[in-house]
Short mmCIF file of C-alpha atoms in Angstrom, two decimals:
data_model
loop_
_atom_site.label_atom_id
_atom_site.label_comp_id
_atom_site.label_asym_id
_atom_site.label_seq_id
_atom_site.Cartn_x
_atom_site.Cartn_y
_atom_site.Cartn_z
CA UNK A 117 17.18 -94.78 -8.56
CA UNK A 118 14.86 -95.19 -5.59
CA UNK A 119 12.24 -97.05 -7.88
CA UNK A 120 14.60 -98.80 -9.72
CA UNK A 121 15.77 -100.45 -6.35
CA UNK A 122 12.43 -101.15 -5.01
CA UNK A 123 11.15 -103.07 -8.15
CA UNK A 124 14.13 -105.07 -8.21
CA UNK A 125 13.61 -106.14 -4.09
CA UNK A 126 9.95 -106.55 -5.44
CA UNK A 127 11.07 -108.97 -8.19
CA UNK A 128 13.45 -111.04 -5.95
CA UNK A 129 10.86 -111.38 -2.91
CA UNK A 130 8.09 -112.71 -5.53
CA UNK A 131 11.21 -115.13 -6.84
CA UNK A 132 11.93 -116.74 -3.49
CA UNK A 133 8.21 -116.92 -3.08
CA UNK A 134 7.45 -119.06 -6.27
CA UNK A 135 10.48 -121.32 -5.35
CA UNK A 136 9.32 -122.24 -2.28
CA UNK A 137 5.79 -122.76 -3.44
CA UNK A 138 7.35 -125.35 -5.85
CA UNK A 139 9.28 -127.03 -3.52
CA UNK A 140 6.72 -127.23 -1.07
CA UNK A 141 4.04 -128.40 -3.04
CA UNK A 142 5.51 -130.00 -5.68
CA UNK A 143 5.30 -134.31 -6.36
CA UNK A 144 8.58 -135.96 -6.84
CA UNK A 145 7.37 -139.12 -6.74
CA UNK A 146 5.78 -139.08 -10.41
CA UNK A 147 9.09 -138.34 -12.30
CA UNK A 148 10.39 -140.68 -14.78
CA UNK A 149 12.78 -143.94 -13.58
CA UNK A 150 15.80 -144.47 -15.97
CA UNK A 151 14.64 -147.17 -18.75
CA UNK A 152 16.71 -150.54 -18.71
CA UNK A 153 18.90 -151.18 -21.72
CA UNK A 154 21.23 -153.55 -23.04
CA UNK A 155 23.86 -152.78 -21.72
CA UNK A 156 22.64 -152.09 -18.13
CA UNK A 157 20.46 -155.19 -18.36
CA UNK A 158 22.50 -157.00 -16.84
CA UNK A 159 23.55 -154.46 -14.14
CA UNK A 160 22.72 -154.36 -10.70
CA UNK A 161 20.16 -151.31 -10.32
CA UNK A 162 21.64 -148.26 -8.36
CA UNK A 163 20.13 -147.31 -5.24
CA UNK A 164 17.86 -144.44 -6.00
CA UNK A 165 18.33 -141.36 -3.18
CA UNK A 166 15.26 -140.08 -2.20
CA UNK A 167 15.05 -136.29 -1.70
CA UNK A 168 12.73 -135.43 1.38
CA UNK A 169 11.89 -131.66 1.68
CA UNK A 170 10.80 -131.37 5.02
CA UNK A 171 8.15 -128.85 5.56
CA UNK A 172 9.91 -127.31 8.77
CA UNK A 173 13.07 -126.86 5.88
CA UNK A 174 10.81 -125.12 3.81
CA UNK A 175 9.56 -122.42 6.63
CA UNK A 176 12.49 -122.20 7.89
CA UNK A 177 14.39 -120.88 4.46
CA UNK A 178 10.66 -118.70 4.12
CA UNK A 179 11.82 -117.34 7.49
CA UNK A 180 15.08 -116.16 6.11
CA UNK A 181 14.24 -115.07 3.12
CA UNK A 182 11.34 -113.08 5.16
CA UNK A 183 13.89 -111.90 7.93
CA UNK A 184 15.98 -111.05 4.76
CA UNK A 185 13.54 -108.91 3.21
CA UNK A 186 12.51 -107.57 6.57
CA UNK A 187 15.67 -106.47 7.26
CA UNK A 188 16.11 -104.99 4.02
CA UNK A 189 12.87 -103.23 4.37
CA UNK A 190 14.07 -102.07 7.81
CA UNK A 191 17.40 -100.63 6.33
CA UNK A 192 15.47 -99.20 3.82
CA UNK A 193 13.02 -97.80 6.37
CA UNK A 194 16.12 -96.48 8.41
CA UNK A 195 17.79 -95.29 5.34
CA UNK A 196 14.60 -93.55 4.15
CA UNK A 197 13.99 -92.08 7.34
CA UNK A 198 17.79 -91.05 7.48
CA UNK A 199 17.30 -89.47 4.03
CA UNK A 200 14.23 -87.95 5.22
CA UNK A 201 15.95 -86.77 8.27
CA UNK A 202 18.71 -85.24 6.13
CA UNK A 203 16.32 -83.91 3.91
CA UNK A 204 14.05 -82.12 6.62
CA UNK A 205 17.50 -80.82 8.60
CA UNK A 206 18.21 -79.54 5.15
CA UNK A 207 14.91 -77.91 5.11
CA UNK A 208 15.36 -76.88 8.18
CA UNK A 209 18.82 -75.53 8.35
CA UNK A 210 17.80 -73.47 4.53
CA UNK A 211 14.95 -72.70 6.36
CA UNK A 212 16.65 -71.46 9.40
CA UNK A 213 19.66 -69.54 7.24
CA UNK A 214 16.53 -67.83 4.69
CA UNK A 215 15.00 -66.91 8.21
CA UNK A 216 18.34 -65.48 9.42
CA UNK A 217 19.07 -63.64 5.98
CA UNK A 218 15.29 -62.26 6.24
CA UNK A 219 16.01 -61.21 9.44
CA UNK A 220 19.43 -59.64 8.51
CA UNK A 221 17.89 -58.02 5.73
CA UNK A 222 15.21 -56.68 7.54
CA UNK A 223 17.58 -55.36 10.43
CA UNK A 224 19.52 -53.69 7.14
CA UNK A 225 15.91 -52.56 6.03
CA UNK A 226 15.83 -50.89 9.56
CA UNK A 227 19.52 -49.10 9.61
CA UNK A 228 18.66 -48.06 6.00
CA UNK A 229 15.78 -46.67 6.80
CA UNK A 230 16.56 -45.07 10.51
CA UNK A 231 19.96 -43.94 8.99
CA UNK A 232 17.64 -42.10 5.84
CA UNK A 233 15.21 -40.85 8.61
CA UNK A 234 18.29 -39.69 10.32
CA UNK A 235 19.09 -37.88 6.98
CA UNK A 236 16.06 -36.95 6.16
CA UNK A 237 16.12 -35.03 9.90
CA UNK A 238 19.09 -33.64 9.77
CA UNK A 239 19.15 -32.68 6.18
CA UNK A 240 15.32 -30.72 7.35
CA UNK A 241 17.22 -29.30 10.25
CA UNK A 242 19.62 -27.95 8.15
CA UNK A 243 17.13 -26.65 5.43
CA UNK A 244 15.52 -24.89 8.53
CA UNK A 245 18.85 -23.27 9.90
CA UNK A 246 19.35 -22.26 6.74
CA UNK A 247 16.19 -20.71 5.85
CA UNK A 248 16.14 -19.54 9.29
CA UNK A 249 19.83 -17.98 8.97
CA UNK A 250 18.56 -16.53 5.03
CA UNK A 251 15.64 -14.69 6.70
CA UNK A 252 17.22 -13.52 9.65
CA UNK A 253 20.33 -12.13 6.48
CA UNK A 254 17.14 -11.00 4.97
CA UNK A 255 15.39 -9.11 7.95
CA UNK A 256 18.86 -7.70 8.92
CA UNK A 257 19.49 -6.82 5.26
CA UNK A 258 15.62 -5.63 5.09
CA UNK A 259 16.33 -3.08 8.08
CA UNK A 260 19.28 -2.19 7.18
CA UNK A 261 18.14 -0.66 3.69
CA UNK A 262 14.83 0.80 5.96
CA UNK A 263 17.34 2.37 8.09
CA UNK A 264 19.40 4.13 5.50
CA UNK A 265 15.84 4.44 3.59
CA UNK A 266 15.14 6.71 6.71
CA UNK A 267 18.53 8.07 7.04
CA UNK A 268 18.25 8.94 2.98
CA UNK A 269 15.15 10.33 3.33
CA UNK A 270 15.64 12.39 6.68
CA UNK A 271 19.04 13.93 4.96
CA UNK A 272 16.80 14.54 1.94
CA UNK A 273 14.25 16.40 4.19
CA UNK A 274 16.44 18.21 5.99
CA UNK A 275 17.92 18.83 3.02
CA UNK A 276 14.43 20.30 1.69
CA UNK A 277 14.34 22.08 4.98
CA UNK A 278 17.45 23.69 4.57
CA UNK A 279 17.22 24.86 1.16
CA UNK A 280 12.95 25.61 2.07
CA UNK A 281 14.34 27.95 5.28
CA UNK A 282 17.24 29.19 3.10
CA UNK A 283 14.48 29.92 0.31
CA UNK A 284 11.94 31.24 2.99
CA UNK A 285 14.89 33.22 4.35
CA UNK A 286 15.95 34.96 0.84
CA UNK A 287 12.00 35.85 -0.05
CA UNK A 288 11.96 37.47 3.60
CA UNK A 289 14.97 39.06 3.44
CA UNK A 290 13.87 39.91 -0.26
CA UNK A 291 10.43 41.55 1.10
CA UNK A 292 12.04 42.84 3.99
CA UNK A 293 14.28 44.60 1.52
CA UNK A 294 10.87 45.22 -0.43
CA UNK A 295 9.53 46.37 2.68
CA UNK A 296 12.14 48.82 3.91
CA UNK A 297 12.37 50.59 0.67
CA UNK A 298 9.41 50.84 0.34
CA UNK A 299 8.69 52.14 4.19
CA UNK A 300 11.92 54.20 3.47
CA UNK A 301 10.32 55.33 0.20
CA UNK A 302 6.78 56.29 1.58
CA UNK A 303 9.10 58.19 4.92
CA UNK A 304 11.07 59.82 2.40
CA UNK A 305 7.54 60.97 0.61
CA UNK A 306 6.14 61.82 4.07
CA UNK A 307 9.12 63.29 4.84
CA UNK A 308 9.01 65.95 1.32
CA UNK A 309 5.55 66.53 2.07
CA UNK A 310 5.39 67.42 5.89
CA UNK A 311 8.71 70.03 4.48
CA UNK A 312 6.91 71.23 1.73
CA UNK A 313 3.88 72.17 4.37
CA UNK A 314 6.74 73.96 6.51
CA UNK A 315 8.13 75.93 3.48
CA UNK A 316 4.27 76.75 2.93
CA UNK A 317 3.98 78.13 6.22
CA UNK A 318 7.41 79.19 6.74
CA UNK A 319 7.82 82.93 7.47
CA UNK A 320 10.85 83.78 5.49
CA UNK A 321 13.63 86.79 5.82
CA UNK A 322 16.29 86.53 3.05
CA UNK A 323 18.68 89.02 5.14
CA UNK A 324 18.56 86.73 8.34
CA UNK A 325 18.05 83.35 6.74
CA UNK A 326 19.85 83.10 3.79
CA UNK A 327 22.73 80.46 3.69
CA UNK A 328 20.59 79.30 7.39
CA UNK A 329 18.49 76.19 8.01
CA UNK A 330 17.28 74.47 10.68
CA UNK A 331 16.83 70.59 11.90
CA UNK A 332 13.96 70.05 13.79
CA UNK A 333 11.82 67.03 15.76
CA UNK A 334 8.31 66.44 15.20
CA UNK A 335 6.57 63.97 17.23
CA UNK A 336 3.46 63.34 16.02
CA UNK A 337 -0.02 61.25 16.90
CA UNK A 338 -1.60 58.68 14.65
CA UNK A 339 -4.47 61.07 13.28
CA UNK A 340 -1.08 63.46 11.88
CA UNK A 341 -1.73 65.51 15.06
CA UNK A 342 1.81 67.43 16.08
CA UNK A 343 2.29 66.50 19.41
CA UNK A 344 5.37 68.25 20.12
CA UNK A 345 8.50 70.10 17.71
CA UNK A 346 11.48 70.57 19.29
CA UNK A 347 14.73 72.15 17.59
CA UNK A 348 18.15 69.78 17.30
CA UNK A 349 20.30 72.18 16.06
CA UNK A 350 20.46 75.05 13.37
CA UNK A 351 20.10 78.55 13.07
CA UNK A 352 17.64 80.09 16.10
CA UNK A 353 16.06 82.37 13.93
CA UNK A 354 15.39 79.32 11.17
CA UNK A 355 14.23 77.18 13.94
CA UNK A 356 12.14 79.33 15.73
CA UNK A 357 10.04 80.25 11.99
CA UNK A 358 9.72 76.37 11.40
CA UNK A 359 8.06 75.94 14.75
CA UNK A 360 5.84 78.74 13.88
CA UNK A 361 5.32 76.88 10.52
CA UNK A 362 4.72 73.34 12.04
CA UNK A 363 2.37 74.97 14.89
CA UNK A 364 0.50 76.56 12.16
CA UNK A 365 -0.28 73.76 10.32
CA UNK A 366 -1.41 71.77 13.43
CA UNK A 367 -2.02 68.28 11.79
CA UNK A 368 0.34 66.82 9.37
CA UNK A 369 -0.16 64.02 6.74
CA UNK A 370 0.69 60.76 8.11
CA UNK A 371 0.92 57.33 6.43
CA UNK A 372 -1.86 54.75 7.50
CA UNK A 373 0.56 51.72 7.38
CA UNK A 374 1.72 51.00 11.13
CA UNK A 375 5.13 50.32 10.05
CA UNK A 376 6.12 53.58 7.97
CA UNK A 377 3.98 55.47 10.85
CA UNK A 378 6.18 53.59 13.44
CA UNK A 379 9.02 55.39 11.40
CA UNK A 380 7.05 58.97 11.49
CA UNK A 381 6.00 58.78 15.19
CA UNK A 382 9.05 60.94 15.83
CA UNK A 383 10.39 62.33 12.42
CA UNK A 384 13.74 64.69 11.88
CA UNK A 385 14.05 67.01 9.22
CA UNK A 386 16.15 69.75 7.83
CA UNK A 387 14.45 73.07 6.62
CA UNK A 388 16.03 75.21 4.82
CA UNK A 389 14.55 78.39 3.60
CA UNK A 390 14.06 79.27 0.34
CA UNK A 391 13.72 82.92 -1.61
#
């Protein structure tokens, strides 16, 4: 529209030009008088009006049509520069709204991104609690089953220890058992043979002993040596032939294990005469 306008103003300007041109160079004086005829013979000739352009005329309608056109090139100007104004505020104020939506955008941007960071912190703060809360659980849990590991195992040791002492106990109650029958066995030997050595020796009278006997105490040394017989009670006559008898014999047989000679160190025994 803008280029239709201008060749149009071009087109009229270049008209007025021409026109004046013509008019102000142009010879009226060689165009063509009216030719006499017949009827106008006769007729008084009309008075012919000369047309004078005056130069000044001329210039003067140039000056117009120049003020014309330079006013129309100054409202164009203005209007141009108006639509150029309009057309640069435009700019500008797009400008100015893209630079405030970039600005709000980035400002979002921002929030977004401190509001994820914030996230992101708190959401790691939380994963640490709660991996700090798990393994704490988990230590607690961890000594918990160590404790009752312990307390397991020290119940099953005692336990052990019980049923080892109890064990130990029985198998040394058993050989102590062993033991004493066997110390009362080997007395009870020593015992027969130290009587059958007093029968040996044993100066017997069937008239005054019969139906008699005699209990006696022999304390003896470790070599069997009879350190001393002494009578406990019994027939006088009884006793006083199984002194003889022990005195006799001097040394009787003794048992070399400490313990069953612990039991011999001062043996009693019955002797009863026989026919």
């Amino acid at each position: 529209m803008q280029g239709s306008f201008v060749k149009a103003l071009v087109i009229s300007f270049s008209a007025h030009i021409v026109i004046a041109l013509v008019l102000l160079f142009a010879d009226f004086s060689s165009l063509a008088k009216p030719t006499p005829t017949a009827s106008n013979a006769m007729a008084p000739p009309k008075p012919i009006k000369a047309v004078v352009v005056e130069k000044k005329t001329i210039e003067k309608q140039l000056n117009k049509i120049r003020e014309k056109d330079l006013a129309q090139k100054r409202k164009k100007a203005a209007e141009d520069k108006a639509r150029k104004d309009r057309i640069r505020n435009a700019a500008l104020a797009k400008k100015r709204k893209q630079e405030q939506a970039k600005r709000k955008r980035e400002e979002e941007l921002q929030k977004s991104a401190l509001a994820k960071k914030k996230k992101a912190a708190d959401e790691k703060r939380r994963r640490e609690a709660e991996a700090k809360r798990k393994k704490k659980a988990e230590e607690e849990k961890r000594k918990r089953q160590e404790a009752e590991r312990k307390r397991r195992a020290k119940k099953e040791r005692e336990e052990q220890e019980r049923q080892l002492a109890e064990q130990m106990a029985q198998e040394m109650a058993a050989r102590a058992q062993a033991r004493q029958q066997r110390v009362t066995s080997e007395l009870d030997r020593y015992t027969a043979l130290i009587t059958h050595i007093i029968q040996s020796n044993l100066l017997t009278d069937q008239a005054t002993m019969e139906g008699k006997s005699c209990k006696l105490n022999i304390t003896l040394a470790a070599s069997g040596f009879v350190i001393d017989v002494s009578r406990q009670g019994g027939d006088r006559i009884v006793c006083d032939a199984a002194r003889n008898a022990v005195k006799k014999a001097g040394t009787l047989p003794v048992s070399k294990d400490p313990e069953v000679f612990e039991k011999m160190r001062s043996i009693s025994l019955t002797v009863v005469p026989e026919f």
